PDB file of C-alpha atoms in Angstrom:
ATOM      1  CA  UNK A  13     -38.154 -53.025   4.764  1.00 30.00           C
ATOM      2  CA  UNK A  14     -40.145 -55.466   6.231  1.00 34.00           C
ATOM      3  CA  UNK A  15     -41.601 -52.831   8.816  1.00 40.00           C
ATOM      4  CA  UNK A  16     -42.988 -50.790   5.954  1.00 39.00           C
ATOM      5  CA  UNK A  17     -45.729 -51.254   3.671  1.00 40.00           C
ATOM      6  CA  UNK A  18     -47.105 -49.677   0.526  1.00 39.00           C
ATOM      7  CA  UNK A  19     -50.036 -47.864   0.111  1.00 39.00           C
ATOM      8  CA  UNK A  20     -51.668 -46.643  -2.547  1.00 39.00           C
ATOM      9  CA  UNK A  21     -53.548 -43.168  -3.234  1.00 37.00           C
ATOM     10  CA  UNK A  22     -54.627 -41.310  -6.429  1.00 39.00           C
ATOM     11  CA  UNK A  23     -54.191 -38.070  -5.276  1.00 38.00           C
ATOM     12  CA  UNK A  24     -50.221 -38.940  -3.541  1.00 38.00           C
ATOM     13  CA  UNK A  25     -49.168 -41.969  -5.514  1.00 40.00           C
ATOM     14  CA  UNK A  26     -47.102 -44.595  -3.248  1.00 39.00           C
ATOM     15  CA  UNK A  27     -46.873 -44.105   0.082  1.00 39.00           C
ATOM     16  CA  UNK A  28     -44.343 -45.770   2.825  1.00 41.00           C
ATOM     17  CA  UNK A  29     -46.304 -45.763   6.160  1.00 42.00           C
ATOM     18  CA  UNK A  30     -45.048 -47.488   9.272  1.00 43.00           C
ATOM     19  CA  UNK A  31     -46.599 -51.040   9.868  1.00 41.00           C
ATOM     20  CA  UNK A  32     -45.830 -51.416  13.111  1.00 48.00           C
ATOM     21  CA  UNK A  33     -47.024 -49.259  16.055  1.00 50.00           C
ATOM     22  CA  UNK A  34     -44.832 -47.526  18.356  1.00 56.00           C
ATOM     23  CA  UNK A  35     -45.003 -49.370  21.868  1.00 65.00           C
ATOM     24  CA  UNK A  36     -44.127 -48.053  24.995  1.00 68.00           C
ATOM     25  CA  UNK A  37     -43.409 -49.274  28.168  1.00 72.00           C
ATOM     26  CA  UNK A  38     -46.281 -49.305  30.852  1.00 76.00           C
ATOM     27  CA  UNK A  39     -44.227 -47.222  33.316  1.00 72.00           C
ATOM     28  CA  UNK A  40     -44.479 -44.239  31.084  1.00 69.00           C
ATOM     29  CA  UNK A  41     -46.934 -44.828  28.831  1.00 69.00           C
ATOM     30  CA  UNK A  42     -49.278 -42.309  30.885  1.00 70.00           C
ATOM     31  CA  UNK A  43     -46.564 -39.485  30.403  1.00 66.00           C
ATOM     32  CA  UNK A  44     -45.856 -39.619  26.928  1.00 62.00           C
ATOM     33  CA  UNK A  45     -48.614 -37.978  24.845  1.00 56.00           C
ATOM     34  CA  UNK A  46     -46.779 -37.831  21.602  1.00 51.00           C
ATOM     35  CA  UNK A  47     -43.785 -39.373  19.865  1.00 49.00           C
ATOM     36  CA  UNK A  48     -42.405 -37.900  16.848  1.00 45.00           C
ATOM     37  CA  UNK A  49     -39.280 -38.252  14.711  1.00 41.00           C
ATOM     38  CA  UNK A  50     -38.533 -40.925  11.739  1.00 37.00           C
ATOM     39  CA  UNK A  51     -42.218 -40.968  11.057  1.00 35.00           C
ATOM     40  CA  UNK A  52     -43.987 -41.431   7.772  1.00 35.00           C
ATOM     41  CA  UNK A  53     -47.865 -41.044   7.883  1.00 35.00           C
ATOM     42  CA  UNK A  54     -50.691 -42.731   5.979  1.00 32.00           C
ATOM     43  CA  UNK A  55     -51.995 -41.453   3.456  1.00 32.00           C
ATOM     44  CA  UNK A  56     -55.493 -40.569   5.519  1.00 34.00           C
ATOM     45  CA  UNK A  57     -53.132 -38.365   7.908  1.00 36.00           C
ATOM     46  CA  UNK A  58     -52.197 -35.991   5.086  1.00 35.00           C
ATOM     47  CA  UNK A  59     -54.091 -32.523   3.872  1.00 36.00           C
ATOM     48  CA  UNK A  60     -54.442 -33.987   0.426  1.00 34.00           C
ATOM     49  CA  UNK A  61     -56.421 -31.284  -0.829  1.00 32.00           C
ATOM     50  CA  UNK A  62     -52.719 -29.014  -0.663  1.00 33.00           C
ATOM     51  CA  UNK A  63     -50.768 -31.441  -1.088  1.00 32.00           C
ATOM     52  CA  UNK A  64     -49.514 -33.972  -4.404  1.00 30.00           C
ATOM     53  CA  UNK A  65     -46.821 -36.140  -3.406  1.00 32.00           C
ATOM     54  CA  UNK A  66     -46.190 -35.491   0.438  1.00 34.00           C
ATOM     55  CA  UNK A  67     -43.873 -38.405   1.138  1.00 35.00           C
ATOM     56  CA  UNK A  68     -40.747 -39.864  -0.455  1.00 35.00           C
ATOM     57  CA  UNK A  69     -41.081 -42.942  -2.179  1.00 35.00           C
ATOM     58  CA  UNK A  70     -39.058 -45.927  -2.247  1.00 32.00           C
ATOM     59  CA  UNK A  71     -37.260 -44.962  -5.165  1.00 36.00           C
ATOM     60  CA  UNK A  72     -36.478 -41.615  -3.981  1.00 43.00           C
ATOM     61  CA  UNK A  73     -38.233 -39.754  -6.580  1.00 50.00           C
ATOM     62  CA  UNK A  74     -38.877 -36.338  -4.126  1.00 51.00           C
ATOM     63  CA  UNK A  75     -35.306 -35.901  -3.040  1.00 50.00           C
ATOM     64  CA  UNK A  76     -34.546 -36.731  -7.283  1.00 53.00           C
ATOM     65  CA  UNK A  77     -36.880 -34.196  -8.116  1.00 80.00           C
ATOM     66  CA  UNK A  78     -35.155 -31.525  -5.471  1.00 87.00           C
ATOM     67  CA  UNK A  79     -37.300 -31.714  -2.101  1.00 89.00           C
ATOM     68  CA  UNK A  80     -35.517 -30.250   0.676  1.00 90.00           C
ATOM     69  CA  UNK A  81     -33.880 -32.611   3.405  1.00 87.00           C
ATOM     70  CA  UNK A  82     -36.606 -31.375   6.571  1.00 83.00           C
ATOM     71  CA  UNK A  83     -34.186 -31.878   9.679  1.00 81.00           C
ATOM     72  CA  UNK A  84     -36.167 -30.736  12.721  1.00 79.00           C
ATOM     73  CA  UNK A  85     -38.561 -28.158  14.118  1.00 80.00           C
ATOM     74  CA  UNK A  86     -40.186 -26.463  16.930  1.00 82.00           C
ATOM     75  CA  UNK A  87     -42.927 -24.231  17.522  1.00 85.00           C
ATOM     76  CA  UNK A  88     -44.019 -21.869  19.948  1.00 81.00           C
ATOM     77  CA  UNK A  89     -45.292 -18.034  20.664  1.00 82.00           C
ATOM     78  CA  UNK A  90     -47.425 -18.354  17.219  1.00 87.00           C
ATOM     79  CA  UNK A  91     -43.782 -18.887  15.137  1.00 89.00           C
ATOM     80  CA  UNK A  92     -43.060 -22.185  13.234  1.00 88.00           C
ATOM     81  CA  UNK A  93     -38.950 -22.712  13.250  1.00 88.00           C
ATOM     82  CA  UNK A  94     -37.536 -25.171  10.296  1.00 89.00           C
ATOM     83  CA  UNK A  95     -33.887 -26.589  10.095  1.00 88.00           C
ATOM     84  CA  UNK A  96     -33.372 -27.947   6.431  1.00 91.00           C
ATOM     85  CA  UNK A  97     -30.929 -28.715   3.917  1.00 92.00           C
ATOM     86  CA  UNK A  98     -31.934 -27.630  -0.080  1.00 94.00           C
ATOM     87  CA  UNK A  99     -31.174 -30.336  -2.514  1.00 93.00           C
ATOM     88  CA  UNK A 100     -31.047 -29.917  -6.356  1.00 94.00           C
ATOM     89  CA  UNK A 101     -32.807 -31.252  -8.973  1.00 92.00           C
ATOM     90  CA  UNK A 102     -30.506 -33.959 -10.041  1.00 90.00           C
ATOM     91  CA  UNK A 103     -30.151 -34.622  -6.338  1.00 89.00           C
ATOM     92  CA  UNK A 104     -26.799 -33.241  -5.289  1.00 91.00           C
ATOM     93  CA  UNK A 105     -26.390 -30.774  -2.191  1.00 92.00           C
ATOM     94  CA  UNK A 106     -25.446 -27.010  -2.736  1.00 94.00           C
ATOM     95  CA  UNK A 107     -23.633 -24.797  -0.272  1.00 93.00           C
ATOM     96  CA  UNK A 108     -24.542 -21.441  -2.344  1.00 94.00           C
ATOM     97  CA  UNK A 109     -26.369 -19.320  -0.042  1.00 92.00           C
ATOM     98  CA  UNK A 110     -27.096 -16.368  -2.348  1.00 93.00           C
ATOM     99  CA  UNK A 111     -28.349 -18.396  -5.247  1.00 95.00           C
ATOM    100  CA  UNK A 112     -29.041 -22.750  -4.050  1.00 96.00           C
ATOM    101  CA  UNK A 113     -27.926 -25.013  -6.980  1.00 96.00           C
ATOM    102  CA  UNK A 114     -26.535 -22.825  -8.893  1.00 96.00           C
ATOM    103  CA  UNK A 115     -23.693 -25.195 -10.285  1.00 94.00           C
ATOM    104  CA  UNK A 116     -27.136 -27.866 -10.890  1.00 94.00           C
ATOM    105  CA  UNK A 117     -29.537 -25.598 -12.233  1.00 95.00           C
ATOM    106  CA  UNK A 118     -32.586 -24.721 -12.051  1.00 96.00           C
ATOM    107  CA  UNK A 119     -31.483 -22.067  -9.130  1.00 97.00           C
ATOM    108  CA  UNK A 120     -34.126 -22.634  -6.320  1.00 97.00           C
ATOM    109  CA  UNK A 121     -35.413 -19.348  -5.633  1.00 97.00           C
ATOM    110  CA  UNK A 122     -37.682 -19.863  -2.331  1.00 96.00           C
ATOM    111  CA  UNK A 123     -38.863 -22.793   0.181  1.00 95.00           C
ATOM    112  CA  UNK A 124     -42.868 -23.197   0.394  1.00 94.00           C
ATOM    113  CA  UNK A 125     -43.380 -23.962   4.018  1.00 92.00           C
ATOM    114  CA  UNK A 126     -46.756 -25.455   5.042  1.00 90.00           C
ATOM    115  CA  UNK A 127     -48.277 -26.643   8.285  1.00 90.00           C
ATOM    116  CA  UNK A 128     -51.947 -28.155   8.873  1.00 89.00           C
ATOM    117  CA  UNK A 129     -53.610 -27.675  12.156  1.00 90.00           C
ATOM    118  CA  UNK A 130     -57.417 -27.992  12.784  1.00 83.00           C
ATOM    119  CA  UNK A 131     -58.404 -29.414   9.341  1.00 81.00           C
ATOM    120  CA  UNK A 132     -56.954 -25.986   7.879  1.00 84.00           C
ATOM    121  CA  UNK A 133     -53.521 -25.443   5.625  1.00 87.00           C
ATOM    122  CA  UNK A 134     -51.331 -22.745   6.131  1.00 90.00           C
ATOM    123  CA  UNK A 135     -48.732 -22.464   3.597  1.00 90.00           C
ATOM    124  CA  UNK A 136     -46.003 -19.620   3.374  1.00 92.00           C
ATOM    125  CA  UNK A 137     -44.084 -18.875   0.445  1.00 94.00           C
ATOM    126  CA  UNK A 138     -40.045 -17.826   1.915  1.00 95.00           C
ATOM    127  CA  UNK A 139     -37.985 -15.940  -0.460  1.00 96.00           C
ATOM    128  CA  UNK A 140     -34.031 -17.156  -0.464  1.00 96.00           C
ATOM    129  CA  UNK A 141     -32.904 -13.887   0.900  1.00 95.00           C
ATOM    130  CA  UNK A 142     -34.977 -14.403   3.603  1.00 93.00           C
ATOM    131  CA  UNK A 143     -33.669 -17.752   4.613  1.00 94.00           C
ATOM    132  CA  UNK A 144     -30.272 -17.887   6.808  1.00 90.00           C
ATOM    133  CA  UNK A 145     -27.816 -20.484   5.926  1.00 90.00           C
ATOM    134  CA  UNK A 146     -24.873 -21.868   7.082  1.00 85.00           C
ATOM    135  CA  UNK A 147     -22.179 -24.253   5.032  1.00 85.00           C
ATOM    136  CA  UNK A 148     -21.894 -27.733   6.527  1.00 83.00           C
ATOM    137  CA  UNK A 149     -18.030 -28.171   7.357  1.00 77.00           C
ATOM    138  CA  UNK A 150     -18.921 -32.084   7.314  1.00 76.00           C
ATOM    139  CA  UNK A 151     -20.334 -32.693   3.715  1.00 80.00           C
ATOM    140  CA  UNK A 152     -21.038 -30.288   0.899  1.00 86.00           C
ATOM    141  CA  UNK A 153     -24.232 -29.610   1.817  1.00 90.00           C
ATOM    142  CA  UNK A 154     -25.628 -26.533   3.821  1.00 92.00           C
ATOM    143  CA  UNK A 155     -28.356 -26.369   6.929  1.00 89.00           C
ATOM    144  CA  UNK A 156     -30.865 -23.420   6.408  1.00 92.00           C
ATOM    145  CA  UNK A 157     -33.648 -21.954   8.568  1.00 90.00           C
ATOM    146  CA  UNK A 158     -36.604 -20.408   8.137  1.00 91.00           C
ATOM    147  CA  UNK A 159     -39.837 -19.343   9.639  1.00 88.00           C
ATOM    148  CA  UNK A 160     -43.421 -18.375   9.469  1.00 90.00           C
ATOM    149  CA  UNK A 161     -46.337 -17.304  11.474  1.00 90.00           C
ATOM    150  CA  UNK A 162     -50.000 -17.442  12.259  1.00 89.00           C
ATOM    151  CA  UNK A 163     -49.429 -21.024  14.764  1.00 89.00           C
ATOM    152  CA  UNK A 164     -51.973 -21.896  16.603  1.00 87.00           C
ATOM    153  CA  UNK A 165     -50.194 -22.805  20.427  1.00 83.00           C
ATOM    154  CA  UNK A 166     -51.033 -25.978  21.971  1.00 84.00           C
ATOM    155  CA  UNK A 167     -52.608 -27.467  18.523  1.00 87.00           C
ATOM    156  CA  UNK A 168     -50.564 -30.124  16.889  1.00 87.00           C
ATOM    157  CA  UNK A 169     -49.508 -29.540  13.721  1.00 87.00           C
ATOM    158  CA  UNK A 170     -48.642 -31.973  10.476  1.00 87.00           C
ATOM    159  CA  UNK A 171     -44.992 -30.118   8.484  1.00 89.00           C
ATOM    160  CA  UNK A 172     -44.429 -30.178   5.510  1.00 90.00           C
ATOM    161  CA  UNK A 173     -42.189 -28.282   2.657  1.00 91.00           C
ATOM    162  CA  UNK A 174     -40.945 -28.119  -1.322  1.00 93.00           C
ATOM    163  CA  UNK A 175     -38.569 -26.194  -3.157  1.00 95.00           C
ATOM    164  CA  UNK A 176     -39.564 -23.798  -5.889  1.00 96.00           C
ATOM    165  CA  UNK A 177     -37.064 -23.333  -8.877  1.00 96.00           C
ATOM    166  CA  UNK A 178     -36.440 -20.356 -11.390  1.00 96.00           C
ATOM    167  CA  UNK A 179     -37.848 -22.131 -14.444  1.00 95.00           C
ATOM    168  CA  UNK A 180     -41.348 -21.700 -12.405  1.00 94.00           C
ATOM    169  CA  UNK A 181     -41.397 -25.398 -11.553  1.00 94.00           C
ATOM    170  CA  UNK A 182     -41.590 -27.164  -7.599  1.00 94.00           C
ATOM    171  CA  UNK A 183     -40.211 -30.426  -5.892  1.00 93.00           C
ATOM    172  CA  UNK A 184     -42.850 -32.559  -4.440  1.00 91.00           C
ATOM    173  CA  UNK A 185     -44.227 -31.603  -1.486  1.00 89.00           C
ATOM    174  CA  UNK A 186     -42.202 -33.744   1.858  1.00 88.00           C
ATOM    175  CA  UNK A 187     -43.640 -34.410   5.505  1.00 83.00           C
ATOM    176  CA  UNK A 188     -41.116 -33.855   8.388  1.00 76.00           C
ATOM    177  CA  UNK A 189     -43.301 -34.640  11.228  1.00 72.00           C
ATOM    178  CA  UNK A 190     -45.987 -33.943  13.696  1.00 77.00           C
ATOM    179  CA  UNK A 191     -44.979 -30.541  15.652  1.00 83.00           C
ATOM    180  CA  UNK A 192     -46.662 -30.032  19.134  1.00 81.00           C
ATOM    181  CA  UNK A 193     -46.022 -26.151  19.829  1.00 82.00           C
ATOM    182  CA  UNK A 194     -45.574 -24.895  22.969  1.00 77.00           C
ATOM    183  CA  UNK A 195     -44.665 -21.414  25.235  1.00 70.00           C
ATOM    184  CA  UNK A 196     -40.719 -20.914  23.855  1.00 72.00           C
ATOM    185  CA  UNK A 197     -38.326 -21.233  26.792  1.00 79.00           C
ATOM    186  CA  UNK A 198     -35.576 -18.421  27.657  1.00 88.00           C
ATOM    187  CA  UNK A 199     -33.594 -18.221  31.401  1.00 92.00           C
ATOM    188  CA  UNK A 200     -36.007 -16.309  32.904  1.00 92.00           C
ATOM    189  CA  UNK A 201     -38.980 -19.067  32.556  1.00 89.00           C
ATOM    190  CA  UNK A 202     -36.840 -21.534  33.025  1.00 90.00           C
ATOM    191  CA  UNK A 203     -35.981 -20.105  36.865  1.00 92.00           C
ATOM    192  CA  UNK A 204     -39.496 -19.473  37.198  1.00 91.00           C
ATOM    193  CA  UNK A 205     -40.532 -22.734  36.280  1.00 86.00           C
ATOM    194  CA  UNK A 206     -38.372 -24.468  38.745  1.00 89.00           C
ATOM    195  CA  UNK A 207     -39.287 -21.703  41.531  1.00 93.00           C
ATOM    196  CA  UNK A 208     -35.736 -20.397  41.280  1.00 92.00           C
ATOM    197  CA  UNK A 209     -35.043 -16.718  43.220  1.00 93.00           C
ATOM    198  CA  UNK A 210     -34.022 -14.644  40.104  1.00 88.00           C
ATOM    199  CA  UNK A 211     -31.281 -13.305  41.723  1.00 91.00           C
ATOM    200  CA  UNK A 212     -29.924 -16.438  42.514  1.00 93.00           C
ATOM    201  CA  UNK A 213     -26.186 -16.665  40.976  1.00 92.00           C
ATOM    202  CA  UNK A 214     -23.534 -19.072  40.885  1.00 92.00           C
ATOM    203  CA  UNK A 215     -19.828 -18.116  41.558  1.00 88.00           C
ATOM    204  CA  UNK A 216     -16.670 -18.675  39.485  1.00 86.00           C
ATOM    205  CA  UNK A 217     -15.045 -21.348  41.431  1.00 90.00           C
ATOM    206  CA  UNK A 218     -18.026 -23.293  40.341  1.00 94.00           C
ATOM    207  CA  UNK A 219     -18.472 -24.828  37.105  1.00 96.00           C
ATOM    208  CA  UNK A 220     -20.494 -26.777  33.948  1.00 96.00           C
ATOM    209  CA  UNK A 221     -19.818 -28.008  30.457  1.00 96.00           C
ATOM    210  CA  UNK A 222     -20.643 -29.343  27.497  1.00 96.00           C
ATOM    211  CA  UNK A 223     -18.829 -31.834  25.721  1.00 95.00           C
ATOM    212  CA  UNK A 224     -19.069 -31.960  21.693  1.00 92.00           C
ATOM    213  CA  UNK A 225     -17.546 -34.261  18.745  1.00 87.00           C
ATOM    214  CA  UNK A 226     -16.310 -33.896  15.293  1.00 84.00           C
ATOM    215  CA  UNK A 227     -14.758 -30.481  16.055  1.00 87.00           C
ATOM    216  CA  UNK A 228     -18.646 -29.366  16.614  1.00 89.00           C
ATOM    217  CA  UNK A 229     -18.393 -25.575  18.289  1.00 92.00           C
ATOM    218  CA  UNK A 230     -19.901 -22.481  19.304  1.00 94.00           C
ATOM    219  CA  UNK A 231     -19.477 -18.911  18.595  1.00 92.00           C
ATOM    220  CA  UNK A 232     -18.292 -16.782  21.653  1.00 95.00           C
ATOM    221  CA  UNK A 233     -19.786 -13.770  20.007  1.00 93.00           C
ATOM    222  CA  UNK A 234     -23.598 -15.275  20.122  1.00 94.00           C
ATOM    223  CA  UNK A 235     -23.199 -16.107  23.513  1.00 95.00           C
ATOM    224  CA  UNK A 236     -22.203 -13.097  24.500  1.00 95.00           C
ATOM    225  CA  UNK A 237     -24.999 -11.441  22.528  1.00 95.00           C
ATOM    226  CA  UNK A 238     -27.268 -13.856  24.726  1.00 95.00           C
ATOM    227  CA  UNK A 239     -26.139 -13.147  28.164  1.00 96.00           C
ATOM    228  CA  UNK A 240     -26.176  -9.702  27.092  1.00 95.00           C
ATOM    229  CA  UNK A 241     -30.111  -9.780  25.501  1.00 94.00           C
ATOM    230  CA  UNK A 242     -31.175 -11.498  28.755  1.00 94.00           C
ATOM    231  CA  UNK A 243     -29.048  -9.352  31.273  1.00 95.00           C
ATOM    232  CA  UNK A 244     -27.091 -12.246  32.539  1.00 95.00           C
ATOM    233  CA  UNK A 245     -23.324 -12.306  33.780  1.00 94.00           C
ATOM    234  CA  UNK A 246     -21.101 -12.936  30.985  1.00 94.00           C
ATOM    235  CA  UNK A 247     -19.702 -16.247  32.270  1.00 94.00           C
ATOM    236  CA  UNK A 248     -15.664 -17.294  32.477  1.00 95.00           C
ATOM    237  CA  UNK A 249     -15.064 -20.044  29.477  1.00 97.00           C
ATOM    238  CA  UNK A 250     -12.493 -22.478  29.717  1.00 97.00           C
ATOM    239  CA  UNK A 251     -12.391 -24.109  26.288  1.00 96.00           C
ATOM    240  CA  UNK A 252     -10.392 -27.865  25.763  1.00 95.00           C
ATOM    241  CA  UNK A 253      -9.740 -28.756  22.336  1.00 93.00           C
ATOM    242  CA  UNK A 254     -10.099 -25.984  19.056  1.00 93.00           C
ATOM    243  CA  UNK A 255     -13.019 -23.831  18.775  1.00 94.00           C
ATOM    244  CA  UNK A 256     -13.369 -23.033  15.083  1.00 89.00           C
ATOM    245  CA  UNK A 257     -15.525 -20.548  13.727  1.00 79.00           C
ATOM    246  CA  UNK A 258     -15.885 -22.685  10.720  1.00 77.00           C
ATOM    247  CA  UNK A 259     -17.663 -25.815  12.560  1.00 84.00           C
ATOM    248  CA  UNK A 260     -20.185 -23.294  14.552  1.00 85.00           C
ATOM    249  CA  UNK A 261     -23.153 -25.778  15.156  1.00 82.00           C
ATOM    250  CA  UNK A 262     -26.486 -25.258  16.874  1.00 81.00           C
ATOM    251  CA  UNK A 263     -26.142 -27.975  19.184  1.00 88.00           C
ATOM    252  CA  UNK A 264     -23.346 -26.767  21.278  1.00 92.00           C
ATOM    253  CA  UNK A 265     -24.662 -23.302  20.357  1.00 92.00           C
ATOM    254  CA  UNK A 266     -27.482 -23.637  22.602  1.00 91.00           C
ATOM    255  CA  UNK A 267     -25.574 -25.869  25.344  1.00 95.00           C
ATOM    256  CA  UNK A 268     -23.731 -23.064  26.216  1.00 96.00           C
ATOM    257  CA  UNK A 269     -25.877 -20.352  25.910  1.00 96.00           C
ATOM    258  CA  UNK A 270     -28.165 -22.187  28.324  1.00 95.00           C
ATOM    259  CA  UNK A 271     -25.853 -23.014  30.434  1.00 96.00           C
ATOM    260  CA  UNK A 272     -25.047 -19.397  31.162  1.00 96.00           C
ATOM    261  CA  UNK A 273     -28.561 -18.898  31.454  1.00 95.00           C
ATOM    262  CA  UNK A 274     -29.054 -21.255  34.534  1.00 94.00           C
ATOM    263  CA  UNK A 275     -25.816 -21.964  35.745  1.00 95.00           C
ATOM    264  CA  UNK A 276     -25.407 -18.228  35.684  1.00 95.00           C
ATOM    265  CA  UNK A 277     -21.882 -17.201  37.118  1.00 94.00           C
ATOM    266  CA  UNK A 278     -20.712 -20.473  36.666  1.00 95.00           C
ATOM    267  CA  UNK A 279     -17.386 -21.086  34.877  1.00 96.00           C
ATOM    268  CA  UNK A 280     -18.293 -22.294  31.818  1.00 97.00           C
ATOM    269  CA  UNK A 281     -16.413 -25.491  29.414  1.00 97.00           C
ATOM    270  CA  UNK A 282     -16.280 -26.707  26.385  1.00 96.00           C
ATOM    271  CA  UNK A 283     -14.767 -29.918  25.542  1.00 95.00           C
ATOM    272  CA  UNK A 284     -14.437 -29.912  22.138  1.00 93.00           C
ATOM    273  CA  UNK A 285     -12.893 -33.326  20.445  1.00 91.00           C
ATOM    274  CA  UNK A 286     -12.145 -33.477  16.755  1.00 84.00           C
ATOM    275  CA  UNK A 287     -13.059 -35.489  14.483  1.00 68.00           C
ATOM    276  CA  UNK A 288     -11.219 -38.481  14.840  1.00 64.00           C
ATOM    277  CA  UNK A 289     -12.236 -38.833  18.424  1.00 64.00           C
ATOM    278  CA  UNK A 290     -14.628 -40.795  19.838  1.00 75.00           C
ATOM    279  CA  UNK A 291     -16.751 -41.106  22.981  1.00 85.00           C
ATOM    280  CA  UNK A 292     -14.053 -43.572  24.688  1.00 87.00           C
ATOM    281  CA  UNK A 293     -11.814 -41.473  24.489  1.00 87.00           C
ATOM    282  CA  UNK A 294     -13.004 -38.214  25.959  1.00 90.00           C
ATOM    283  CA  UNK A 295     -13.889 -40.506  29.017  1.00 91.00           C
ATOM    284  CA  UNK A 296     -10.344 -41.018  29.350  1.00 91.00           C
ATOM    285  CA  UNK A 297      -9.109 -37.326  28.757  1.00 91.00           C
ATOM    286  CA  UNK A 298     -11.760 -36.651  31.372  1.00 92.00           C
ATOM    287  CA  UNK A 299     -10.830 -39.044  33.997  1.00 93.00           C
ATOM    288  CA  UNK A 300      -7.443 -38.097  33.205  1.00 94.00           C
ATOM    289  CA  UNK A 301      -7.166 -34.332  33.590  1.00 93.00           C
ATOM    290  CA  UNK A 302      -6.518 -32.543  36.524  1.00 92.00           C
ATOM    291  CA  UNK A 303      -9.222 -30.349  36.294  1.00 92.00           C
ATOM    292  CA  UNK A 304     -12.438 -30.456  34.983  1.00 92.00           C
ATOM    293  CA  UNK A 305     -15.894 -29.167  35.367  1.00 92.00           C
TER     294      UNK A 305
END
């Protein structure tokens, strides 16, 4: 706590605000032209003319009062992307899809999304049936996505969101983070980024991976949706561990489907370790197996 500090504003209440600077290293300082992450702003920062309470306090009134968990964005081609997890009233998680906090009413019944870019608000109202969700298999909690439009590229943006409940009421509004949006990436930019021939393929005696933990794993289905949706050879997997539908995950989601989109040809792992293993002791599957990629 002592790297925090309190400040006070009619229009938001109390604020927690970072009271240190973020320093970086003279080698890269010159490169880096924005950090984001576990970042809470000052009050000055926010579009207080939208916004009530955009912050949670040190007593943890917003997540009390049912503000949604903001896990990470991106933005690009004019489309803001959220990843989020809906919390209840009384503060407890929910993992019903069609109707959020059902067992903890009031039911939430949409997400109010809203970004600030140039000075102006944008805020987007989402309807639940309009937001896709998937179960956590870690806590009882679910991740949920959503997305709106009319970004500006290029512009940085300030995120924020709230719940709104069937008895007509909303959670205070919470700030994720500053969002710099850029051109979205798919295989074919990538390889013309890099100056890559676009026929250039790998072959099947060569191979990649990913490695994942807690039983994290992907869904052979969406990847071969991708390959398919960007005409790319459907790629030989060699999977080490359990790949369970039930612990799909976007991380290793989009490890292998980019994989097969640059690597294309390649053979294709995924070392999946459960739960109860650790980082050690991949290392010394890895070093101990007779093949790997």
């Amino acid at each position: 706590l002592e790297a925090f500090e309190s400040t006070v504003a009619p229009e938001l209440g109390v604020v927690l605000a970072s009271a240190r600077a973020p320093t970086l290293p003279a080698s890269v300082a010159d490169d880096v032209e924005l950090i984001t992450g576990l970042q809470l702003p000052h009050h000055d920062t926010l579009p207080t003319a939208r916004v009530t309470r955009a912050v949670r306090t040190a007593d943890n009134t917003a997540a009390a009062q049912g503000s949604p968990a903001l896990n990470c964005g991106q933005a690009g081609n004019g489309t803001l992307y959220m990843l989020f997890m809906p919390i209840c009233k009384n503060g407890s998680l929910t993992q019903n899809q069609a109707a959020p906090c059902q067992a903890a009413p009031p039911v939430i019944t949409s997400f109010d999304i809203m970004f600030e870019q140039s000075s102006v608000n944008h805020s987007t109202r989402v309807p639940v049936e309009r937001v896709a969700c998937q179960p956590s298999p870690y806590f009882p909690g679910m991740f949920c996505n959503v997305h709106t439009d009319g970004v500006k590229d290029g512009v940085s943006m300030q995120v924020y969101g709230r719940s709104v409940f069937a008895d007509g009421s909303t959670s205070p509004w919470v700030y994720f983070q500053r969002v710099m949006p850029t051109l979205l990436s798919d295989p074919h930019v990538l390889y013309s980024l890099y100056s890559i021939p676009h026929d250039t393929e790998a072959t099947s005696a060569q191979s990649q991976g990913m490695v994942q933990f807690s039983s994290a794993s992907f869904s052979p289905r969406d990847l071969a949706q991708f390959v398919k949706t960007y005409d790319l050879p459907q790629p030989p997997v060699k999977i080490v561990g359990k790949n369970q539908p039930g612990y799909v995950n976007f991380e290793p989601q989009l490890d292998m489907q980019m994989l097969a989109g640059v690597g294309r040809g390649a053979t294709t792992w995924a070392w999946i370790n459960s739960g109860s293993g650790d980082f050690v002791d991949w290392a010394v599957a890895v070093n101990n197996a007779t093949d790997a990629p």
